[in-house]
Tab-separated table of C-alpha atoms and ligand atoms in Angstrom:
chain	number	residue	atom	x	y	z
A	1	UNK	CA	0.046	-58.443	126.230
A	2	UNK	CA	-2.133	-61.538	126.141
A	3	UNK	CA	-4.132	-62.787	129.248
A	4	UNK	CA	-2.695	-64.956	131.602
A	5	UNK	CA	-5.182	-65.582	133.077
A	6	UNK	CA	-7.902	-65.642	135.590
A	7	UNK	CA	-7.400	-63.642	138.874
A	8	UNK	CA	-7.648	-66.568	140.976
A	9	UNK	CA	-4.912	-68.467	139.539
A	10	UNK	CA	-2.565	-65.247	139.657
A	11	UNK	CA	0.099	-64.995	142.066
A	12	UNK	CA	-0.062	-62.022	144.638
A	13	UNK	CA	2.598	-60.046	144.529
A	14	UNK	CA	2.428	-56.929	147.298
A	15	UNK	CA	4.673	-54.173	147.094
A	16	UNK	CA	6.141	-51.981	149.203
A	17	UNK	CA	7.289	-48.758	148.663
A	18	UNK	CA	9.538	-46.446	150.609
A	19	UNK	CA	8.936	-42.769	151.216
A	20	UNK	CA	10.002	-39.868	148.233
A	21	UNK	CA	8.148	-39.131	145.307
A	22	UNK	CA	11.517	-41.144	143.331
A	23	UNK	CA	10.653	-44.201	145.442
A	24	UNK	CA	6.703	-44.106	145.176
A	25	UNK	CA	6.282	-43.695	141.714
A	26	UNK	CA	8.020	-45.939	139.846
A	27	UNK	CA	6.108	-48.610	142.618
A	28	UNK	CA	3.230	-47.439	141.969
A	29	UNK	CA	3.525	-47.538	137.701
A	30	UNK	CA	5.493	-51.281	138.637
A	31	UNK	CA	2.095	-52.307	140.514
A	32	UNK	CA	-0.183	-50.708	137.123
A	33	UNK	CA	1.588	-52.957	135.009
A	34	UNK	CA	1.177	-56.291	137.390
A	35	UNK	CA	-2.410	-55.391	137.816
A	36	UNK	CA	-3.013	-55.230	133.489
A	37	UNK	CA	-1.176	-57.913	133.635
A	38	UNK	CA	-3.538	-60.001	135.648
A	39	UNK	CA	-1.164	-60.330	138.750
A	40	UNK	CA	-3.085	-60.122	141.834
A	41	UNK	CA	-1.645	-56.990	144.063
A	42	UNK	CA	-1.444	-55.237	147.153
A	43	UNK	CA	0.223	-52.022	147.797
A	44	UNK	CA	1.333	-51.498	151.853
A	45	UNK	CA	1.854	-47.565	152.750
A	46	UNK	CA	2.237	-45.636	156.134
A	47	UNK	CA	0.994	-42.382	156.935
A	48	UNK	CA	1.524	-40.058	157.789
A	49	UNK	CA	3.712	-39.559	154.252
A	50	UNK	CA	6.786	-37.481	154.231
A	51	UNK	CA	4.962	-34.778	151.561
A	52	UNK	CA	1.564	-33.890	150.777
A	53	UNK	CA	2.107	-34.706	147.054
A	54	UNK	CA	2.886	-38.999	148.237
A	55	UNK	CA	-0.449	-38.974	149.812
A	56	UNK	CA	-2.221	-37.085	146.785
A	57	UNK	CA	-1.309	-39.518	144.546
A	58	UNK	CA	-1.791	-42.546	146.654
A	59	UNK	CA	-5.007	-41.395	146.634
A	60	UNK	CA	-5.544	-40.922	142.839
A	61	UNK	CA	-4.263	-44.647	142.080
A	62	UNK	CA	-6.372	-46.558	144.754
A	63	UNK	CA	-9.211	-44.620	142.984
A	64	UNK	CA	-7.837	-45.359	139.159
A	65	UNK	CA	-7.145	-49.156	140.663
A	66	UNK	CA	-10.325	-50.525	143.161
A	67	UNK	CA	-9.060	-54.143	141.947
A	68	UNK	CA	-5.191	-53.594	143.956
A	69	UNK	CA	-5.745	-53.985	147.752
A	70	UNK	CA	-4.418	-51.316	149.910
A	71	UNK	CA	-2.623	-51.865	153.350
A	72	UNK	CA	-1.282	-49.536	155.843
A	73	UNK	CA	1.729	-50.361	157.537
A	74	UNK	CA	1.494	-49.253	161.044
A	75	UNK	CA	4.805	-48.120	162.099
A	76	UNK	CA	6.388	-48.579	165.182
A	77	UNK	CA	7.593	-45.124	167.749
A	78	UNK	CA	11.347	-43.806	166.566
A	79	UNK	CA	13.008	-40.866	167.937
A	80	UNK	CA	14.601	-39.549	165.074
A	81	UNK	CA	17.361	-37.685	167.965
A	82	UNK	CA	19.087	-40.882	168.222
A	83	UNK	CA	20.792	-41.093	164.633
A	84	UNK	CA	22.554	-39.181	162.458
A	85	UNK	CA	20.433	-37.413	160.618
A	86	UNK	CA	18.174	-34.529	159.504
A	87	UNK	CA	16.641	-35.604	156.340
A	88	UNK	CA	13.038	-36.663	156.521
A	89	UNK	CA	12.714	-38.409	153.567
A	90	UNK	CA	15.846	-40.327	155.260
A	91	UNK	CA	14.102	-40.946	158.669
A	92	UNK	CA	11.298	-42.263	157.322
A	93	UNK	CA	13.349	-45.122	155.761
A	94	UNK	CA	14.885	-45.338	159.237
A	95	UNK	CA	11.541	-45.812	160.971
A	96	UNK	CA	10.210	-48.287	157.720
A	97	UNK	CA	13.356	-50.503	158.399
A	98	UNK	CA	12.825	-50.565	162.573
A	99	UNK	CA	9.156	-51.614	162.233
A	100	UNK	CA	10.206	-54.700	160.421
A	101	UNK	CA	9.244	-56.930	163.198
A	102	UNK	CA	5.635	-56.097	161.677
A	103	UNK	CA	5.733	-57.351	158.945
A	104	UNK	CA	4.868	-61.082	159.207
A	105	UNK	CA	1.451	-60.243	160.909
A	106	UNK	CA	0.510	-58.207	158.423
A	107	UNK	CA	1.731	-60.424	155.087
A	108	UNK	CA	-0.183	-63.203	156.722
A	109	UNK	CA	-3.275	-61.094	157.668
A	110	UNK	CA	-3.484	-61.153	153.570
A	111	UNK	CA	-5.486	-63.007	151.330
A	112	UNK	CA	-5.284	-64.923	149.204
A	113	UNK	CA	-1.382	-66.123	150.520
A	114	UNK	CA	1.195	-64.009	149.146
A	115	UNK	CA	3.081	-65.385	146.699
A	116	UNK	CA	6.449	-63.066	146.801
A	117	UNK	CA	7.376	-59.092	148.264
A	118	UNK	CA	8.846	-56.396	146.214
A	119	UNK	CA	10.557	-53.917	148.551
A	120	UNK	CA	12.121	-50.918	147.840
A	121	UNK	CA	16.382	-50.298	148.311
A	122	UNK	CA	16.162	-48.922	151.281
A	123	UNK	CA	13.996	-51.224	152.914
A	124	UNK	CA	16.243	-54.161	152.111
A	125	UNK	CA	18.406	-55.515	154.620
A	126	UNK	CA	16.080	-55.143	157.045
A	127	UNK	CA	12.962	-56.426	155.302
A	128	UNK	CA	15.393	-59.712	153.756
A	129	UNK	CA	15.465	-61.464	156.795
A	130	UNK	CA	11.952	-61.892	157.427
A	131	UNK	CA	11.205	-63.026	154.438
A	132	UNK	CA	13.822	-65.370	154.588
A	133	UNK	CA	12.575	-66.715	157.686
A	134	UNK	CA	8.698	-66.389	155.719
A	135	UNK	CA	10.149	-68.387	152.827
A	136	UNK	CA	8.815	-65.691	150.996
A	137	UNK	CA	10.396	-64.516	147.518
A	138	UNK	CA	11.843	-61.682	148.214
A	139	UNK	CA	12.388	-59.161	144.890
A	140	UNK	CA	13.608	-55.492	145.363
A	141	UNK	CA	12.678	-52.509	143.203
A	142	UNK	CA	15.989	-50.755	142.334
A	143	UNK	CA	14.407	-47.061	141.886
A	144	UNK	CA	17.940	-45.330	140.528
A	145	UNK	CA	20.170	-46.301	136.960
A	146	UNK	CA	21.618	-49.909	136.735
A	147	UNK	CA	25.242	-48.118	137.215
A	148	UNK	CA	24.286	-46.790	140.753
A	149	UNK	CA	23.627	-50.363	141.194
A	150	UNK	CA	26.751	-51.441	140.711
A	151	UNK	CA	28.462	-49.172	142.789
A	152	UNK	CA	25.664	-49.914	145.776
A	153	UNK	CA	26.597	-53.657	145.311
A	154	UNK	CA	30.348	-52.972	144.864
A	155	UNK	CA	31.241	-50.188	147.931
A	156	UNK	CA	31.195	-52.875	151.071
A	157	UNK	CA	33.874	-54.076	149.407
A	158	UNK	CA	35.453	-51.444	148.920
A	159	UNK	CA	34.857	-49.766	152.386
A	160	UNK	CA	35.919	-53.638	153.871
A	161	UNK	CA	39.510	-53.113	152.503
A	162	UNK	CA	40.158	-49.079	153.737
A	163	UNK	CA	39.672	-47.641	157.198
A	164	UNK	CA	38.670	-44.170	156.352
A	165	UNK	CA	37.244	-42.941	152.797
A	166	UNK	CA	39.801	-40.555	152.268
A	167	UNK	CA	41.679	-43.721	151.333
A	168	UNK	CA	39.347	-43.971	148.203
A	169	UNK	CA	41.452	-43.007	145.241
A	170	UNK	CA	40.676	-40.524	142.416
A	171	UNK	CA	38.698	-42.712	140.671
A	172	UNK	CA	36.661	-46.658	141.757
A	173	UNK	CA	36.905	-49.320	139.420
A	174	UNK	CA	34.375	-51.417	139.420
A	175	UNK	CA	34.641	-54.650	137.668
A	176	UNK	CA	33.465	-54.875	134.383
A	177	UNK	CA	32.802	-51.136	134.140
A	178	UNK	CA	35.087	-47.890	132.884
A	179	UNK	CA	36.361	-46.013	136.082
A	180	UNK	CA	33.898	-43.433	138.138
A	181	UNK	CA	35.859	-40.241	139.448
A	182	UNK	CA	35.651	-39.995	143.144
A	183	UNK	CA	33.557	-37.039	142.152
A	184	UNK	CA	30.735	-38.816	140.900
A	185	UNK	CA	30.156	-40.662	144.503
A	186	UNK	CA	27.403	-39.474	146.232
A	187	UNK	CA	28.830	-36.967	148.847
A	188	UNK	CA	26.913	-38.740	151.625
A	189	UNK	CA	28.364	-42.002	151.497
A	190	UNK	CA	32.004	-40.533	152.182
A	191	UNK	CA	31.161	-39.788	156.000
A	192	UNK	CA	30.229	-43.824	157.561
A	193	UNK	CA	28.369	-42.224	160.389
A	194	UNK	CA	25.438	-41.151	158.154
A	195	UNK	CA	22.799	-43.077	158.792
A	196	UNK	CA	21.871	-43.006	155.290
A	197	UNK	CA	25.541	-44.204	154.306
A	198	UNK	CA	24.860	-46.903	157.671
A	199	UNK	CA	21.311	-48.108	155.416
A	200	UNK	CA	23.461	-47.732	151.900
A	201	UNK	CA	26.269	-50.611	153.096
A	202	UNK	CA	23.750	-52.821	154.852
A	203	UNK	CA	21.127	-52.634	151.391
A	204	UNK	CA	24.482	-53.069	149.285
A	205	UNK	CA	25.235	-56.163	151.211
A	206	UNK	CA	22.071	-57.964	152.078
A	207	UNK	CA	21.074	-57.177	149.204
A	208	UNK	CA	22.520	-60.662	147.344
A	209	UNK	CA	19.696	-62.607	149.494
A	210	UNK	CA	16.545	-61.022	147.295
A	211	UNK	CA	15.390	-63.360	144.527
A	212	UNK	CA	16.060	-61.024	142.203
A	213	UNK	CA	16.681	-57.088	141.710
A	214	UNK	CA	13.763	-55.411	139.095
A	215	UNK	CA	15.764	-52.274	137.628
A	216	UNK	CA	13.659	-49.310	136.131
A	217	UNK	CA	16.317	-49.109	132.546
A	218	UNK	CA	16.280	-50.850	130.042
A	219	UNK	CA	20.047	-52.093	127.538
A	220	UNK	CA	20.507	-49.227	125.481
A	221	UNK	CA	20.431	-47.031	127.748
A	222	UNK	CA	22.844	-48.973	130.397
A	223	UNK	CA	24.449	-51.705	128.416
A	224	UNK	CA	27.792	-51.757	129.979
A	225	UNK	CA	26.480	-51.463	133.829
A	226	UNK	CA	23.240	-53.860	133.178
A	227	UNK	CA	26.159	-56.648	131.584
A	228	UNK	CA	28.773	-56.293	134.369
A	229	UNK	CA	25.561	-56.704	136.872
A	230	UNK	CA	24.473	-60.522	135.167
A	231	UNK	CA	27.627	-62.017	133.948
A	232	UNK	CA	28.932	-61.997	137.839
A	233	UNK	CA	31.515	-59.426	137.183
A	234	UNK	CA	30.453	-56.494	139.925
A	235	UNK	CA	29.755	-59.068	142.565
A	236	UNK	CA	29.437	-62.791	142.918
A	237	UNK	CA	26.145	-64.184	143.816
A	238	UNK	CA	24.243	-61.688	142.672
A	239	UNK	CA	20.827	-62.266	141.658
A	240	UNK	CA	19.545	-61.610	138.401
A	241	UNK	CA	18.869	-57.880	137.609
A	242	UNK	CA	15.750	-57.795	135.510
A	243	UNK	CA	15.477	-54.994	133.617
A	244	UNK	CA	11.713	-54.090	133.594
A	245	UNK	CA	12.556	-50.042	132.660
A	246	UNK	CA	10.945	-47.658	131.201
A	247	UNK	CA	8.134	-47.874	133.933
A	248	UNK	CA	5.491	-45.517	131.301
A	249	UNK	CA	3.848	-42.749	133.503
A	250	UNK	CA	0.277	-43.224	133.775
A	251	UNK	CA	-3.381	-41.887	133.483
A	252	UNK	CA	-3.424	-41.610	137.672
A	253	UNK	CA	-0.678	-38.959	137.762
A	254	UNK	CA	-2.253	-36.697	135.375
A	255	UNK	CA	-2.627	-33.338	136.440
A	256	UNK	CA	-4.373	-30.075	135.124
A	257	UNK	CA	-3.201	-29.042	131.808
A	258	UNK	CA	-0.859	-26.087	130.567
A	259	UNK	CA	-2.592	-24.984	127.757
A	260	UNK	CA	0.343	-22.217	127.646
A	261	UNK	CA	2.560	-25.351	125.827
A	262	UNK	CA	-0.412	-25.720	123.286
A	263	UNK	CA	0.355	-22.092	121.820
A	264	UNK	CA	4.250	-22.528	121.368
A	265	UNK	CA	6.219	-23.631	118.333
A	266	UNK	CA	7.180	-27.270	117.759
A	267	UNK	CA	10.307	-28.488	120.226
A	268	UNK	CA	11.089	-24.274	120.828
A	269	UNK	CA	10.864	-24.765	124.819
A	270	UNK	CA	12.844	-25.625	127.581
A	271	UNK	CA	11.496	-27.619	131.248
A	272	UNK	CA	13.678	-27.163	134.370
A	273	UNK	CA	12.915	-28.965	137.515
A	274	UNK	CA	14.731	-30.235	139.922
A	275	UNK	CA	12.404	-32.890	141.214
A	276	UNK	CA	10.274	-33.163	144.125
A	277	UNK	CA	12.711	-32.826	147.006
A	278	UNK	CA	16.000	-30.872	145.423
A	279	UNK	CA	15.653	-27.398	146.536
A	280	UNK	CA	19.131	-24.473	145.294
A	281	UNK	CA	20.024	-22.035	146.642
A	282	UNK	CA	18.093	-18.769	146.424
A	283	UNK	CA	21.550	-17.449	145.136
A	284	UNK	CA	21.612	-20.091	142.155
A	285	UNK	CA	17.576	-19.805	141.869
A	286	UNK	CA	18.252	-16.356	140.672
A	287	UNK	CA	20.965	-16.834	138.521
A	288	UNK	CA	19.374	-20.079	137.014
A	289	UNK	CA	16.654	-17.455	136.385
A	290	UNK	CA	18.705	-14.640	134.336
A	291	UNK	CA	20.273	-17.775	132.499
A	292	UNK	CA	16.637	-18.407	131.567
A	293	UNK	CA	16.263	-15.201	130.292
A	294	UNK	CA	19.813	-14.574	128.331
A	295	UNK	CA	19.050	-18.320	126.434
A	296	UNK	CA	16.695	-16.288	124.267
A	297	UNK	CA	14.333	-19.755	124.673
A	298	UNK	CA	10.934	-20.206	125.738
A	299	UNK	CA	10.950	-21.998	128.797
A	300	UNK	CA	8.417	-24.048	131.017
A	301	UNK	CA	10.456	-23.688	134.782
A	302	UNK	CA	9.094	-25.664	138.082
A	303	UNK	CA	10.903	-23.209	141.123
A	304	UNK	CA	11.601	-25.723	144.135
A	305	UNK	CA	12.636	-23.293	147.800
A	306	UNK	CA	12.376	-26.167	150.302
A	307	UNK	CA	13.269	-29.706	150.641
A	308	UNK	CA	9.637	-30.787	151.669
A	309	UNK	CA	6.412	-29.761	149.640
A	310	UNK	CA	4.546	-28.813	153.099
A	311	UNK	CA	6.876	-26.389	154.153
A	312	UNK	CA	8.029	-24.559	150.429
A	313	UNK	CA	5.909	-21.450	151.359
A	314	UNK	CA	7.351	-18.744	150.625
A	315	UNK	CA	5.749	-16.639	147.509
A	316	UNK	CA	7.547	-16.726	143.924
A	317	UNK	CA	8.194	-12.592	144.131
A	318	UNK	CA	10.515	-12.684	147.175
A	319	UNK	CA	12.641	-16.610	146.082
A	320	UNK	CA	13.886	-14.783	142.657
A	321	UNK	CA	12.310	-10.986	143.781
A	322	UNK	CA	10.131	-8.655	142.275
A	323	UNK	CA	12.113	-7.368	138.834
A	324	UNK	CA	13.349	-10.853	138.095
A	325	UNK	CA	9.899	-12.533	137.701
A	326	UNK	CA	8.540	-9.301	135.641
A	327	UNK	CA	11.154	-10.350	132.925
A	328	UNK	CA	10.793	-14.502	133.340
A	329	UNK	CA	7.414	-14.130	132.331
A	330	UNK	CA	7.972	-12.458	129.681
A	331	UNK	CA	9.644	-15.588	127.433
A	332	UNK	CA	8.019	-18.656	130.190
A	333	UNK	CA	5.920	-20.406	132.548
A	334	UNK	CA	7.731	-19.825	136.000
A	335	UNK	CA	5.854	-21.600	138.806
A	336	UNK	CA	6.389	-23.036	142.435
A	337	UNK	CA	4.500	-26.440	143.387
A	338	UNK	CA	3.433	-29.567	141.860
A	339	UNK	CA	3.672	-29.784	137.290
A	340	UNK	CA	3.029	-32.788	135.636
A	341	UNK	CA	5.866	-33.846	134.093
A	342	UNK	CA	4.585	-35.894	132.207
A	343	UNK	CA	2.309	-33.795	130.589
A	344	UNK	CA	5.438	-31.779	129.629
A	345	UNK	CA	7.455	-34.369	128.815
A	346	UNK	CA	5.564	-35.798	126.224
A	347	UNK	CA	4.638	-32.635	124.657
A	348	UNK	CA	5.385	-31.755	121.182
A	349	UNK	CA	6.291	-27.488	121.508
A	350	UNK	CA	9.389	-29.209	124.393
A	351	UNK	CA	12.875	-30.173	123.504
A	352	UNK	CA	15.330	-29.753	126.149
A	353	UNK	CA	14.936	-30.969	129.737
A	354	UNK	CA	17.049	-29.223	132.265
A	355	UNK	CA	17.589	-31.302	135.435
A	356	UNK	CA	18.679	-32.974	138.300
A	357	UNK	CA	18.806	-36.214	137.122
A	358	UNK	CA	16.369	-38.192	139.518
A	359	UNK	CA	16.936	-41.152	137.850
A	360	UNK	CA	12.418	-41.320	137.267
A	361	UNK	CA	13.334	-38.158	134.774
A	362	UNK	CA	16.192	-39.143	133.276
A	363	UNK	CA	13.780	-42.438	132.505
A	364	UNK	CA	10.784	-40.386	131.221
A	365	UNK	CA	13.335	-38.096	129.169
A	366	UNK	CA	14.043	-41.084	127.571
A	367	UNK	CA	11.118	-42.362	126.882
A	368	UNK	CA	9.737	-38.965	125.116
A	369	UNK	CA	13.507	-38.778	123.406
A	370	UNK	CA	14.061	-35.403	125.306
A	371	UNK	CA	17.291	-34.106	125.505
A	372	UNK	CA	19.055	-34.017	129.016
A	373	UNK	CA	21.181	-31.008	130.749
A	374	UNK	CA	22.428	-32.719	133.190
A	375	UNK	CA	23.026	-30.459	136.405
A	376	UNK	CA	22.805	-33.016	139.216
A	377	UNK	CA	23.152	-31.623	142.631
A	378	UNK	CA	23.601	-34.206	145.741
A	379	UNK	CA	23.245	-38.089	146.198
A	380	UNK	CA	22.720	-40.146	142.798
A	381	UNK	CA	22.485	-37.535	140.230
A	382	UNK	CA	25.758	-37.221	139.539
A	383	UNK	CA	26.721	-41.228	138.563
A	384	UNK	CA	22.675	-40.889	136.491
A	385	UNK	CA	24.381	-38.066	135.210
A	386	UNK	CA	27.195	-39.773	133.948
A	387	UNK	CA	24.636	-42.253	132.425
A	388	UNK	CA	22.203	-39.347	129.821
A	389	UNK	CA	25.961	-38.683	128.570
A	390	UNK	CA	27.189	-41.510	128.449
A	391	UNK	CA	24.077	-42.766	126.482
A	392	UNK	CA	23.832	-39.385	124.026
A	393	UNK	CA	20.773	-38.890	125.999
A	394	UNK	CA	21.944	-34.973	127.039
A	395	UNK	CA	24.649	-32.779	127.736
A	396	UNK	CA	26.401	-32.216	131.324
A	397	UNK	CA	29.174	-29.890	132.924
A	398	UNK	CA	30.738	-32.100	134.839
A	399	UNK	CA	32.643	-28.409	136.524
A	400	UNK	CA	28.510	-27.211	137.769
A	401	UNK	CA	29.031	-29.809	140.944
A	402	UNK	CA	30.016	-28.793	144.496
A	403	UNK	CA	27.855	-26.017	145.298
A	404	UNK	CA	29.717	-22.750	143.271
A	405	UNK	CA	27.963	-20.276	141.709
A	406	UNK	CA	27.003	-21.032	138.896
A	407	UNK	CA	26.289	-17.623	136.677
A	408	UNK	CA	23.332	-17.215	134.437
A	409	UNK	CA	25.534	-16.015	131.828
A	410	UNK	CA	27.237	-19.455	131.039
A	411	UNK	CA	23.900	-21.161	132.116
A	412	UNK	CA	22.746	-19.258	129.059
A	413	UNK	CA	24.711	-20.293	126.941
A	414	UNK	CA	24.843	-24.143	127.718
A	415	UNK	CA	20.993	-23.940	127.836
A	416	UNK	CA	21.367	-22.317	124.083
A	417	UNK	CA	23.602	-25.053	123.126
A	418	UNK	CA	20.808	-27.371	124.204
A	419	UNK	CA	17.999	-26.403	122.155
A	420	UNK	CA	20.965	-26.269	119.638
A	421	UNK	CA	22.307	-29.409	118.938
A	422	UNK	CA	21.127	-31.407	116.427
A	423	UNK	CA	22.973	-34.210	117.259
A	424	UNK	CA	21.905	-34.552	120.634
A	425	UNK	CA	18.267	-34.555	119.285
A	426	UNK	CA	18.593	-37.764	116.863
A	427	UNK	CA	20.263	-39.202	119.500
A	428	UNK	CA	18.040	-38.840	122.004
A	429	UNK	CA	15.238	-39.369	119.269
A	430	UNK	CA	16.885	-43.091	118.793
A	431	UNK	CA	16.810	-43.529	122.864
A	432	UNK	CA	12.691	-42.861	122.290
A	433	UNK	CA	12.720	-45.407	119.974
A	434	UNK	CA	14.436	-47.847	122.148
A	435	UNK	CA	12.163	-47.341	124.446
A	436	UNK	CA	9.181	-47.936	122.855
A	437	UNK	CA	10.641	-50.987	121.502
A	438	UNK	CA	11.628	-52.414	125.109
A	439	UNK	CA	8.315	-52.489	126.375
A	440	UNK	CA	6.234	-53.657	123.351
A	441	UNK	CA	5.673	-57.334	122.634
A	442	UNK	CA	8.848	-59.024	122.962
A	443	UNK	CA	10.885	-56.108	124.656
A	444	UNK	CA	13.124	-56.860	127.558
A	445	UNK	CA	10.791	-54.945	130.070
A	446	UNK	CA	8.015	-57.806	129.438
A	447	UNK	CA	10.115	-60.673	128.428
A	448	UNK	CA	11.844	-59.803	132.493
A	449	UNK	CA	8.247	-59.111	134.134
A	450	UNK	CA	7.314	-62.801	132.271
A	451	UNK	CA	9.932	-64.573	133.223
A	452	UNK	CA	8.563	-63.396	137.052
A	453	UNK	CA	5.239	-64.309	136.892
A	454	UNK	CA	7.500	-67.598	136.004
A	455	UNK	CA	9.277	-67.795	138.799
A	456	UNK	CA	5.982	-67.060	140.763
A	457	UNK	CA	3.077	-69.707	139.608
A	458	UNK	CA	5.691	-73.031	139.931
A	459	UNK	CA	5.385	-71.664	143.924
A	460	UNK	CA	1.908	-71.763	143.683
B	501	UDP	N1	7.281	-34.742	139.475
B	501	UDP	C1	6.817	-34.629	138.601
B	501	UDP	N2	6.411	-32.659	138.695
B	501	UDP	C2	6.856	-32.212	139.540
B	501	UDP	C3	8.587	-32.899	140.292
B	501	UDP	C4	8.418	-33.807	140.077
B	501	UDP	O1	5.569	-34.904	138.026
B	501	UDP	O2	7.185	-30.483	139.673
B	501	UDP	C5	8.158	-35.925	139.011
B	501	UDP	C6	9.122	-36.414	137.555
B	501	UDP	O3	8.199	-37.123	137.142
B	501	UDP	C7	8.779	-37.904	138.627
B	501	UDP	C8	8.938	-37.741	140.026
B	501	UDP	O4	8.190	-36.818	139.949
B	501	UDP	O5	8.243	-39.052	137.845
B	501	UDP	C9	10.186	-37.032	140.613
B	501	UDP	O6	11.647	-38.609	140.444
B	501	UDP	P1	13.146	-38.218	140.120
B	501	UDP	O7	13.939	-39.382	140.716
B	501	UDP	O8	13.177	-37.767	138.652
B	501	UDP	O9	13.216	-37.354	141.394
B	501	UDP	P2	13.674	-37.202	142.917
B	501	UDP	O10	12.448	-36.281	143.377
B	501	UDP	O11	13.300	-38.399	143.585
B	501	UDP	O12	14.498	-36.618	143.012
B	502	G50	C1	19.450	-40.006	147.391
B	502	G50	C2	20.747	-39.577	148.147
B	502	G50	C3	21.832	-40.493	148.034
B	502	G50	C4	21.701	-41.810	146.888
B	502	G50	C5	20.132	-42.456	146.239
B	502	G50	C6	19.430	-41.776	147.100
B	502	G50	C7	20.899	-43.885	145.619
B	502	G50	C8	19.457	-44.303	145.116
B	502	G50	C9	19.192	-45.908	146.085
B	502	G50	O1	18.125	-41.720	146.001
B	502	G50	O2	21.578	-43.775	145.704
B	502	G50	C10	19.444	-45.959	146.988
B	502	G50	C11	18.918	-45.298	148.008
B	502	G50	C12	19.269	-45.850	149.533
B	502	G50	C13	19.619	-47.455	149.827
B	502	G50	C14	20.046	-47.596	148.773
B	502	G50	C15	20.301	-47.717	147.476
B	502	G50	O3	19.925	-46.968	151.365
B	502	G50	O4	21.134	-38.596	148.801
B	502	G50	O5	23.260	-42.765	146.887
């Protein structure tokens, strides 16, 4: 895009990501985009990160972008035993939220003075009162789907009308959206005593006080939700919801290449991954292995055995059993740890993606036009899977939700179906074209970021 002026005249934006790769990655991609557009950018981080992968990506990010200022935020001491959660990522959200009183001195130490802050949604309700006091514009980056954003903004009003979540009917009707079955709601949110639920409801209430909500989606992927949100149907008073997606993977994320892919025929490989923090039961992992073998397809399979990478130590032979490891290696690549997902999804050999539907994975599949077999496990993944199905990006076997063991036979059949479905491939290819248009000159993402610049420039 056109050069928007010299750096000294450019708005200074600080970005404050939260914990977990699903939150950090889109922030770093946005920071890279803003820096490339000549914004003055500061990225605020905290240490230690929950996972090793987060600290690794941060160091390659700052090496790749020496022009971006790195600022460390020191967290206040926090006793996790005082809250109702054992999830290390959610506990980290809380530790950051409770350290919000330290934000003012941090912001005033930045030079040139800040034009705006971009805050992760998980931190919104604790940061907004502070930035409001400072008269500092505060935009939220929403890292999940627009459908999930609609749910977030609607849920507090639903909660206000009931005394117990058991009173929620089988379907929920968010104004402006088609009905959502109760089974798609993140199960955790039905327990109002949980830390995550408290944070979610507070963030949902406060988001209307932000200056705008930047969201990693685009119109062709989520027309209904974006329209309902921006027409004020879901909730009155919501600031503009600005689709800036898809946020495009960057070079600093690159890992070592998977040469095996180069030897596979075009469109013959299915990629199987459940993201950075979703581990299935050992029993389910083994059935998935059996399913992959039965599908007869070539595959790349990333096995995750525990939520946090620093604890994922068990050998593949132990997780899968020796016999299965031998069997799967005849037809595919199976590995533990981290893979460069961008490299896999962008490879011409890959045409299918069995995914948990973390929103970044959905967005990356759309970017490359790779059809998905949605297999959501928990959290926002079911609502995202619904988007995958409705947009034509993929298929979803809804009966697999709920934690009952899905047998290898059935998994194998569905994977085969995914890889043979020409109609689905065409729809995914269409979404890829639309995704490319969204980030191109005059596309929705570019227009959204120009709007952000325009909003901030008069304040300078
Ligand atoms: N990812 C990757 N390699 C892996 C696992 C994940 O590159 O082995 C990346 C993936 O491309 C995505 C992010 O990590 O950008 C995961 O985010 P997502 O929202 O898909 O799921 P989460 O991990 O938050 O559940
Ligand atoms: C994880 C999860 C449940 C869940 C979500 C997860 C989201 C994402 C957006 O990422 O909905 C979001 C997270 C926290 C919050 C507000 C919005 O306070 O297990 O719903």
